[in-house]
Amino acid sequence: MPAITPLGFIFIPLLILASRQKDYSLMFFFASLPFYGLHVFRLVGHAFTFPELALMAFGVNQIQRWYRSREIKIPATIPLYALFGFWITCLLSVLYLVLNTPSITVHPYNTGSLDELVLRDLSFTLNNISQLILRTFFVWAVIVLTINIDREGINNAIKAVIFGGCVILSVGIVYQVTQFFNFYAFAQFLEWLGFRIQTRAGGFLGLIPRMWTTAGEPGFAAHYLLFALSLTAPFAVVSEQSTSIFTKFGGRVFSSIFLAGIILSTSTTGIGGLLIFFFVLGIVSLLSPSLDHERIGRLYAIGLAFGTIVVLVGALLSTGILNILFYTISKLQFNAGSGTLRMTYIQMAIEIVTKRPFLGIGVGSQYGASLLGTLTAETGLTGLLLFLSAYISSIVGCLRIARRNRQESIIATAVVVSSATLLGTSLLAKSVTVLLFPWTWLSLALPIAVVIQYSSHQLLSIASQEIHIKPIRSRL
C-alpha cells in the first residue's frame, strides 16, 4: 500500500482533474516547479514528488489528445533526434550488460550515501530496470514539455521559474531564521506535510544554517535558484529599454534576489554554479547583440559585493571562517569533501569507458556524485555525446535566433544562458538525480521550444501506421 502524505490527499484529486485539459495540466506543472522536495506518496520503493506527478498528469492528457486525434505529431528537430538517440542508447546499454557482463567493480545504486565509496562486482540487478524507467521518464518529460510550450508558454515558463524561485527563497529564509533562533516547529511542520527537510541543520558560514526549503536540500535549492538567476540576469543587462516579459528594473531586482539567495544557501553547488554562470554570461554577451557589456560588468561587481558581504558576516559570527573558505575553495578544485568524491567518480568513469567505450556498463550500474561520470560510465561515449548534442544543438539554434536582433532575441539569449549554465553545473557538481528535477527538464525543453517556435521546422506525424513529414513554416 502506498504511504500518502497529508498534502497528497489534496494534490492527487487536483492532478486527476488537471489531466483532463491541456491548459490546466501545463499550469499545474508550472506550479509544481519549486516543490521537488515535496514527497506526495511512496510506492514500489520510490518517493513520488509533486512535479513528477504533475508531469504524469500532463503526459496522460497528451496521450488522450493523441488518441482522440488518431495522430501523433512531434517536431522533427536535431535536439529531439539526439534525445531519442540517447534513450535508445540507454536501452541498448542495459541489453549489452545482460548479454556481456564484464569483470568490473562499480559503486552500485542503493548502497548508502554518496560520501562512502562502496565497490562491488558489476552484475545485472533491478536497479538497471528502475533507472532505465527513470531515464525514459526524463526523455518523455522533455518531449511532452517541448511540444506543448508555444510562444506564450515560453514566457509563462520563465515567469513560473521566477515565481518558484521566490517561493523557494522565502521558505528557505524563514527556515534559516527559525533554525537560528532554535525554533524547530516550522521545519517539523514542513516535514509533517511531506517535505524532505531537516529539523536541525548545521551551520556553514558561522551560525548561518544551511537552507532547506521546498526544493529540498541546500544543493537542490541552489541549483534551482541558479536556473532562475540565469534566466532573469539577461533581462537585467539587455541593451533595449523593455522586453515582452518584464523591464530591466524587474530583471535587476530578481537577479539581485536570486544572487543573494544562492550565496545564502551556503551550498558549494551554488558557488561553483555562479562561477559557471558568469563565465557563460560573458561568452554569450560576445555572441548575442541583445546584451550590454557595461551592464554585465556591473552585475559582476554586484556578485563580488554580495560574496564579500557574506564572508564578512561569516567572519563576525565564526572564528573559523578562513578554514571554511579554504575548504570551500578546495571542494571547488575537487581536492576536498564532495569535490574529491566527484573527481573519484569521474576517474572511475574514464577507466570504465576505456573498457566499454561505446555503450558503457548499462544504465543503473554506476551511481556517483557526478552526472558526467555516471553518463560516461553507464552509456559510454555514445550516450554522453548524444545527451550533450541535445543541449548543444538547441543552444546553437537559440544563438542563431538571438543574433537576428529582433524582439525574440533577448528571450533566446536568456534561454541560452540558463540552459548552458545548468548543463555545466549539473555535469560537474550534481549526481544523476538531477535528471529528475523539473527545472532540468525545462533547461532542455525551453531552448528546443524556442527553436521550434521562432524558426522553420518540420513536423513528424504518425497516423494510421504511416509516417508523414510535413514542412511547417515559421510565423515570423
Coordinates of C-alpha atoms in Angstrom, one line a residue:
M1 CA 0.0 0.0 0.0
P2 CA 1.3 3.5 -0.8
A3 CA 2.2 5.8 2.1
I4 CA 0.5 9.1 1.3
T5 CA 1.5 12.4 2.9
P6 CA -1.1 14.9 4.1
L7 CA -0.8 17.1 1.0
G8 CA -1.2 14.1 -1.1
F9 CA -4.9 13.9 -0.3
I10 CA -5.2 17.4 -1.8
F11 CA -2.9 17.2 -4.8
I12 CA -3.9 13.8 -6.2
P13 CA -7.5 14.8 -6.9
L14 CA -6.3 18.1 -8.4
L15 CA -3.9 16.2 -10.6
I16 CA -6.7 13.9 -11.8
L17 CA -8.8 17.0 -12.7
A18 CA -5.8 18.8 -14.3
S19 CA -5.1 15.8 -16.6
R20 CA -8.4 16.4 -18.4
Q21 CA -7.4 19.7 -20.0
K22 CA -4.1 20.8 -21.6
D23 CA -4.0 24.3 -20.2
Y24 CA -4.7 23.1 -16.6
S25 CA -2.1 20.4 -16.9
L26 CA 0.6 22.8 -18.1
M27 CA -0.4 25.4 -15.4
F28 CA -0.3 22.7 -12.7
F29 CA 3.1 21.6 -13.8
F30 CA 4.5 25.1 -13.7
A31 CA 3.0 25.5 -10.2
S32 CA 4.8 22.3 -9.1
L33 CA 8.3 23.6 -10.1
P34 CA 9.6 24.8 -6.7
F35 CA 8.2 21.7 -4.8
Y36 CA 10.6 19.0 -5.8
G37 CA 11.2 18.4 -2.0
L38 CA 7.5 17.5 -1.5
H39 CA 7.0 13.7 -1.5
V40 CA 3.3 13.1 -2.1
F41 CA 3.4 9.3 -1.7
R42 CA 5.8 6.4 -1.7
L43 CA 5.2 3.3 -3.9
V44 CA 7.5 0.4 -5.0
G45 CA 10.4 2.0 -3.2
H46 CA 10.2 5.4 -4.9
A47 CA 9.0 8.6 -3.3
F48 CA 6.9 10.4 -5.9
T49 CA 7.4 14.1 -5.9
F50 CA 4.8 16.8 -6.7
P51 CA 6.5 17.7 -10.0
E52 CA 6.7 14.0 -11.1
L53 CA 3.0 13.5 -10.6
A54 CA 2.2 16.8 -12.3
L55 CA 4.2 15.7 -15.3
M56 CA 2.4 12.3 -15.3
A57 CA -0.9 14.1 -15.3
F58 CA 0.3 16.2 -18.2
G59 CA 1.5 13.1 -20.0
V60 CA -1.9 11.4 -19.6
N61 CA -3.5 14.5 -21.1
Q62 CA -1.1 14.4 -24.0
I63 CA -1.8 10.7 -24.7
Q64 CA -5.5 11.4 -24.6
R65 CA -5.2 14.2 -27.2
W66 CA -3.1 11.9 -29.4
Y67 CA -5.7 9.2 -29.1
R68 CA -8.7 11.5 -29.9
S69 CA -6.9 12.9 -33.0
R70 CA -5.6 9.5 -34.0
E71 CA -2.3 11.2 -34.9
I72 CA 1.0 11.7 -33.1
K73 CA 2.7 15.0 -34.1
I74 CA 6.3 15.6 -32.9
P75 CA 8.6 18.4 -34.3
A76 CA 11.4 17.0 -36.3
T77 CA 14.4 18.8 -34.9
I78 CA 18.0 17.7 -34.2
P79 CA 17.8 18.1 -30.4
L80 CA 14.8 15.7 -30.2
Y81 CA 16.6 13.3 -32.6
A82 CA 19.6 13.4 -30.3
L83 CA 17.4 13.0 -27.2
F84 CA 15.7 10.0 -28.7
G85 CA 19.1 8.5 -29.6
F86 CA 20.2 9.0 -26.0
W87 CA 17.1 6.9 -24.9
I88 CA 17.9 4.2 -27.4
T89 CA 21.5 4.1 -26.2
C90 CA 20.3 3.7 -22.6
L91 CA 18.1 0.8 -23.6
L92 CA 20.9 -0.9 -25.6
S93 CA 23.4 -0.4 -22.8
V94 CA 21.2 -2.5 -20.5
L95 CA 20.7 -5.2 -23.1
Y96 CA 24.5 -5.2 -23.7
L97 CA 25.1 -5.7 -20.0
V98 CA 22.7 -8.7 -19.9
L99 CA 24.4 -10.3 -22.9
N100 CA 28.0 -9.4 -22.0
T101 CA 28.7 -8.6 -18.3
P102 CA 32.3 -7.5 -17.9
S103 CA 34.5 -8.1 -14.8
I104 CA 34.4 -4.5 -13.4
T105 CA 34.0 -3.1 -9.9
V106 CA 31.4 -0.3 -9.6
H107 CA 29.7 1.8 -7.0
P108 CA 26.1 0.5 -7.3
Y109 CA 22.8 2.2 -6.5
N110 CA 21.2 1.9 -3.1
T111 CA 24.4 1.3 -1.2
G112 CA 24.1 4.2 1.2
S113 CA 25.5 7.7 1.0
L114 CA 27.5 9.0 -2.0
D115 CA 30.1 10.1 0.6
E116 CA 31.0 6.5 1.1
L117 CA 32.6 4.7 -1.9
V118 CA 31.4 1.1 -1.9
L119 CA 32.7 -1.1 -4.6
R120 CA 31.1 -4.3 -5.8
D121 CA 31.4 -6.6 -8.9
L122 CA 29.2 -5.5 -11.8
S123 CA 26.0 -7.5 -12.3
F124 CA 22.6 -7.1 -13.7
T125 CA 20.1 -6.0 -11.0
L126 CA 16.7 -4.5 -10.7
N127 CA 18.4 -1.1 -10.4
N128 CA 19.1 -1.4 -14.1
I129 CA 15.4 -1.6 -14.9
S130 CA 14.3 1.1 -12.4
Q131 CA 17.0 3.5 -13.7
L132 CA 16.1 2.8 -17.3
I133 CA 12.5 3.7 -16.4
L134 CA 13.7 7.0 -14.8
R135 CA 15.8 7.8 -17.9
T136 CA 12.7 7.1 -20.0
F137 CA 10.7 9.4 -17.8
F138 CA 13.3 12.2 -18.3
V139 CA 13.2 11.9 -22.1
W140 CA 9.3 11.7 -22.0
A141 CA 9.2 14.8 -19.8
V142 CA 11.3 16.9 -22.2
I143 CA 9.3 15.8 -25.2
V144 CA 5.9 16.5 -23.6
L145 CA 7.0 19.9 -22.5
T146 CA 8.6 20.8 -25.8
I147 CA 5.6 20.0 -27.9
N148 CA 3.2 21.9 -25.6
I149 CA 5.1 25.1 -24.9
D150 CA 4.3 27.7 -27.6
R151 CA 5.4 31.3 -27.7
E152 CA 3.1 32.3 -24.9
G153 CA 4.1 29.2 -23.0
I154 CA 7.8 30.2 -23.2
N155 CA 7.0 33.5 -21.5
N156 CA 4.8 31.7 -18.9
A157 CA 7.5 29.2 -18.2
I158 CA 10.1 31.9 -17.5
K159 CA 7.6 33.7 -15.2
A160 CA 6.8 30.4 -13.4
V161 CA 10.5 29.8 -12.8
I162 CA 10.9 33.3 -11.3
F163 CA 7.8 32.8 -9.1
G164 CA 9.1 29.4 -8.0
G165 CA 12.4 30.9 -7.1
C166 CA 10.7 33.5 -4.9
V167 CA 8.8 30.7 -3.1
I168 CA 12.0 28.6 -2.6
L169 CA 13.9 31.6 -1.3
S170 CA 11.1 32.8 1.0
V171 CA 10.6 29.5 2.7
G172 CA 14.3 28.9 2.9
I173 CA 15.0 32.2 4.6
V174 CA 12.1 31.6 7.1
Y175 CA 13.7 28.1 7.7
Q176 CA 17.1 29.7 8.4
V177 CA 15.8 32.3 10.7
T178 CA 13.7 29.8 12.7
Q179 CA 16.7 27.5 12.9
F180 CA 19.0 30.3 14.0
F181 CA 16.7 31.0 17.0
N182 CA 16.3 27.3 17.7
F183 CA 12.6 27.3 16.8
Y184 CA 12.1 23.9 15.1
A185 CA 8.3 23.9 14.8
F186 CA 8.4 25.4 11.3
A187 CA 10.7 22.7 10.0
Q188 CA 8.7 20.0 11.8
F189 CA 5.5 21.3 10.2
L190 CA 7.1 21.1 6.7
E191 CA 8.3 17.6 7.4
W192 CA 4.8 16.6 8.5
L193 CA 3.4 17.9 5.3
G194 CA 5.7 15.7 3.3
F195 CA 8.7 17.9 2.5
R196 CA 12.1 16.3 2.7
I197 CA 13.7 18.6 5.2
Q198 CA 16.0 18.5 8.3
T199 CA 14.6 19.8 11.6
R200 CA 18.1 20.6 12.8
A201 CA 20.6 21.7 10.1
G202 CA 24.2 22.6 11.0
G203 CA 25.7 25.9 10.2
F204 CA 28.1 26.7 7.3
L205 CA 29.1 30.3 7.5
G206 CA 29.4 30.9 11.2
L207 CA 26.0 30.4 12.7
I208 CA 24.1 30.8 9.5
P209 CA 22.1 27.5 9.0
R210 CA 22.1 25.7 5.7
M211 CA 19.0 26.5 3.5
W212 CA 16.5 23.6 3.4
T213 CA 13.3 24.6 1.6
T214 CA 10.5 23.4 -0.7
A215 CA 13.0 22.3 -3.3
G216 CA 14.7 20.0 -0.7
E217 CA 18.3 20.1 0.5
P218 CA 20.6 23.2 0.1
G219 CA 22.2 21.9 -3.1
F220 CA 18.8 21.5 -4.8
A221 CA 17.7 24.9 -3.7
A222 CA 20.9 26.5 -5.1
H223 CA 20.6 24.6 -8.3
Y224 CA 17.0 25.9 -8.9
L225 CA 18.0 29.5 -7.9
L226 CA 20.9 29.3 -10.3
F227 CA 18.5 28.4 -13.1
A228 CA 16.2 31.3 -12.1
L229 CA 19.2 33.7 -11.9
S230 CA 20.5 32.7 -15.3
L231 CA 17.0 33.2 -16.8
T232 CA 16.5 36.7 -15.3
A233 CA 20.0 38.2 -15.5
P234 CA 20.0 38.7 -19.3
F235 CA 16.9 40.9 -18.9
A236 CA 18.8 43.0 -16.4
V237 CA 21.6 43.7 -18.8
V238 CA 19.6 43.9 -22.0
S239 CA 20.5 46.8 -24.3
E240 CA 16.9 47.6 -25.1
Q241 CA 14.7 49.5 -22.7
S242 CA 12.0 46.9 -22.2
T243 CA 11.1 43.3 -23.1
S244 CA 8.0 41.2 -23.6
I245 CA 8.2 39.7 -20.1
F246 CA 9.4 42.5 -17.7
T247 CA 11.6 45.6 -17.7
K248 CA 15.3 45.9 -17.0
F249 CA 14.4 47.1 -13.5
G250 CA 12.5 43.9 -12.9
G251 CA 15.4 41.9 -14.2
R252 CA 17.8 43.7 -11.8
V253 CA 15.5 43.2 -8.8
F254 CA 15.0 39.4 -9.4
S255 CA 18.7 38.9 -10.4
S256 CA 19.8 40.5 -7.1
I257 CA 17.4 38.5 -5.1
F258 CA 18.4 35.2 -6.6
L259 CA 22.1 36.0 -6.5
A260 CA 21.8 36.7 -2.8
G261 CA 19.7 33.6 -2.3
I262 CA 22.4 31.3 -3.9
I263 CA 25.0 32.7 -1.6
L264 CA 22.7 32.4 1.5
S265 CA 22.0 28.8 0.6
T266 CA 25.6 28.1 1.7
S267 CA 25.9 25.4 -1.0
T268 CA 29.1 24.7 -2.8
T269 CA 27.0 23.8 -5.8
G270 CA 25.7 27.3 -5.8
I271 CA 29.1 28.9 -5.5
G272 CA 30.6 26.7 -8.3
G273 CA 27.5 27.3 -10.4
L274 CA 27.9 31.1 -10.1
L275 CA 31.4 30.8 -11.5
I276 CA 30.0 28.9 -14.4
F277 CA 27.1 31.4 -14.8
F278 CA 29.4 34.4 -15.0
F279 CA 31.6 32.6 -17.5
V280 CA 28.7 31.6 -19.7
L281 CA 27.2 35.1 -19.5
G282 CA 30.5 36.6 -20.6
I283 CA 30.8 34.3 -23.6
V284 CA 27.1 34.7 -24.7
S285 CA 27.5 38.5 -24.5
L286 CA 30.1 38.3 -27.2
L287 CA 27.7 36.3 -29.4
S288 CA 24.4 38.0 -28.8
P289 CA 23.7 41.6 -29.7
S290 CA 21.0 41.9 -27.0
L291 CA 23.3 42.3 -24.0
D292 CA 25.1 45.4 -22.8
H293 CA 28.7 44.8 -21.8
E294 CA 28.8 47.7 -19.4
R295 CA 25.7 46.4 -17.5
I296 CA 27.3 42.9 -17.4
G297 CA 30.3 44.4 -15.7
R298 CA 28.0 46.0 -13.1
L299 CA 26.4 42.6 -12.5
Y300 CA 29.8 41.1 -11.9
A301 CA 30.5 43.8 -9.4
I302 CA 27.2 43.1 -7.6
G303 CA 28.1 39.4 -7.4
L304 CA 31.5 40.2 -5.9
A305 CA 29.9 42.6 -3.4
F306 CA 27.4 40.0 -2.2
G307 CA 30.1 37.4 -1.8
T308 CA 32.3 39.9 0.2
I309 CA 29.4 40.8 2.5
V310 CA 28.6 37.2 3.3
V311 CA 32.3 36.4 4.0
L312 CA 32.4 39.4 6.4
V313 CA 29.2 38.4 8.2
G314 CA 30.6 34.9 8.5
A315 CA 33.9 36.3 9.9
L316 CA 31.9 38.2 12.6
L317 CA 29.9 35.1 13.5
S318 CA 32.7 32.5 13.3
T319 CA 36.4 32.4 14.2
G320 CA 37.0 29.6 11.7
I321 CA 35.8 31.5 8.6
L322 CA 39.2 31.2 6.9
N323 CA 39.2 27.4 7.3
I324 CA 35.7 27.3 5.9
L325 CA 36.7 29.4 2.9
F326 CA 39.8 27.4 2.2
Y327 CA 37.8 24.2 2.5
T328 CA 35.2 25.5 0.1
I329 CA 37.8 26.5 -2.5
S330 CA 39.4 23.1 -2.2
K331 CA 36.0 21.5 -2.9
L332 CA 35.6 23.7 -6.0
Q333 CA 39.0 22.4 -7.1
F334 CA 37.9 18.8 -6.5
N335 CA 40.5 18.5 -3.7
A336 CA 38.3 18.1 -0.6
G337 CA 34.9 16.8 0.5
S338 CA 32.3 16.2 -2.2
G339 CA 34.8 17.6 -4.7
T340 CA 37.2 14.8 -4.1
L341 CA 34.4 12.3 -4.5
R342 CA 33.2 13.8 -7.8
M343 CA 36.7 13.6 -9.2
T344 CA 36.9 10.0 -8.0
Y345 CA 33.7 9.0 -9.8
I346 CA 34.9 10.8 -13.0
Q347 CA 38.2 8.9 -12.8
M348 CA 36.3 5.7 -12.4
A349 CA 34.2 6.5 -15.4
I350 CA 37.3 7.1 -17.5
E351 CA 38.6 3.7 -16.5
I352 CA 35.3 2.1 -17.3
V353 CA 34.9 3.8 -20.7
T354 CA 38.3 2.6 -21.8
K355 CA 37.0 -1.0 -21.4
R356 CA 33.4 -0.3 -22.7
P357 CA 33.7 2.8 -24.9
F358 CA 30.5 2.7 -26.9
L359 CA 27.7 1.5 -24.7
G360 CA 29.2 1.6 -21.2
I361 CA 28.2 -0.8 -18.5
G362 CA 24.5 -0.2 -18.6
V363 CA 22.1 2.4 -17.1
G364 CA 21.6 1.7 -13.4
S365 CA 25.1 0.2 -12.8
Q366 CA 27.3 3.1 -11.6
Y367 CA 25.9 5.6 -9.1
G368 CA 28.2 8.6 -8.3
A369 CA 28.3 12.2 -7.3
S370 CA 28.9 13.3 -10.9
L371 CA 26.4 13.3 -13.7
L372 CA 29.3 13.5 -16.1
G373 CA 30.8 10.4 -14.6
T374 CA 27.6 8.5 -14.4
L375 CA 26.5 9.2 -18.0
T376 CA 30.0 8.3 -19.3
A377 CA 30.3 5.0 -17.3
E378 CA 26.7 3.8 -17.9
T379 CA 26.1 4.7 -21.6
G380 CA 29.6 5.2 -22.9
L381 CA 30.8 7.9 -25.2
T382 CA 27.8 7.3 -27.4
G383 CA 25.2 8.2 -24.7
L384 CA 27.3 11.1 -23.4
L385 CA 27.7 12.6 -26.9
L386 CA 24.0 12.2 -27.7
F387 CA 23.0 13.8 -24.4
L388 CA 25.3 16.7 -24.9
S389 CA 24.2 17.0 -28.6
A390 CA 20.6 17.5 -27.5
Y391 CA 21.7 20.5 -25.4
I392 CA 24.3 21.9 -27.7
S393 CA 22.2 21.8 -30.9
S394 CA 19.3 23.5 -29.1
I395 CA 21.7 26.2 -27.7
V396 CA 23.2 26.8 -31.1
G397 CA 19.8 27.2 -32.6
C398 CA 18.8 29.7 -30.0
L399 CA 22.0 31.7 -30.5
R400 CA 21.2 31.9 -34.2
I401 CA 17.8 33.4 -33.3
A402 CA 19.4 35.7 -30.8
R403 CA 21.7 37.2 -33.4
R404 CA 18.7 38.3 -35.5
N405 CA 18.4 41.2 -33.1
R406 CA 14.6 41.1 -33.2
Q407 CA 12.1 41.2 -30.3
E408 CA 12.6 37.5 -29.6
S409 CA 16.4 37.9 -29.3
I410 CA 16.5 38.6 -25.5
I411 CA 14.3 35.6 -24.8
A412 CA 16.5 33.3 -26.9
T413 CA 19.6 34.8 -25.1
A414 CA 18.1 34.2 -21.6
V415 CA 17.3 30.6 -22.5
V416 CA 20.8 30.0 -23.8
V417 CA 22.4 31.4 -20.7
S418 CA 20.1 29.4 -18.4
S419 CA 20.5 26.1 -20.3
A420 CA 24.3 26.3 -20.7
T421 CA 24.7 27.3 -17.0
L422 CA 22.6 24.5 -15.7
L423 CA 24.2 21.9 -18.0
G424 CA 27.7 22.9 -16.9
T425 CA 26.8 22.9 -13.2
S426 CA 24.9 19.6 -13.5
L427 CA 27.7 17.8 -15.2
L428 CA 30.3 18.8 -12.7
A429 CA 28.5 19.3 -9.4
K430 CA 25.4 17.1 -9.3
S431 CA 24.6 13.4 -9.4
V432 CA 22.3 11.7 -11.9
T433 CA 19.4 12.6 -9.6
V434 CA 19.4 16.0 -11.4
L435 CA 17.6 14.3 -14.3
L436 CA 14.5 14.1 -12.0
F437 CA 14.5 17.9 -11.3
P438 CA 11.6 19.6 -13.2
W439 CA 13.8 22.6 -13.9
T440 CA 16.3 20.3 -15.5
W441 CA 13.6 19.2 -17.9
L442 CA 12.8 22.8 -18.6
S443 CA 16.5 23.6 -19.2
L444 CA 16.4 21.4 -22.2
A445 CA 12.7 21.8 -23.2
L446 CA 12.8 25.6 -23.3
P447 CA 15.7 26.0 -25.9
I448 CA 14.1 23.3 -28.1
A449 CA 10.8 25.1 -27.8
V450 CA 12.4 28.4 -28.7
V451 CA 14.0 26.9 -31.8
I452 CA 10.7 25.3 -32.9
Q453 CA 8.6 28.5 -32.3
Y454 CA 10.9 31.0 -33.8
S455 CA 12.3 29.1 -36.8
S456 CA 11.2 26.9 -39.6
H457 CA 10.9 23.2 -38.9
Q458 CA 9.3 20.0 -40.0
L459 CA 6.6 18.1 -38.3
L460 CA 6.8 14.3 -37.8
S461 CA 3.3 13.0 -38.0
I462 CA 2.4 9.4 -37.2
A463 CA -1.1 8.3 -38.2
S464 CA -2.7 5.1 -39.5
Q465 CA 0.6 3.3 -39.2
E466 CA 2.2 5.7 -41.7
I467 CA 4.8 8.4 -41.1
H468 CA 4.3 11.8 -42.8
I469 CA 6.8 14.6 -42.7
K470 CA 5.2 18.0 -43.4
P471 CA 7.2 21.3 -43.7
I472 CA 5.9 23.9 -41.2
R473 CA 6.8 27.5 -41.9
S474 CA 7.8 29.9 -39.3
R475 CA 5.3 32.5 -38.3
L476 CA 7.9 35.3 -38.4

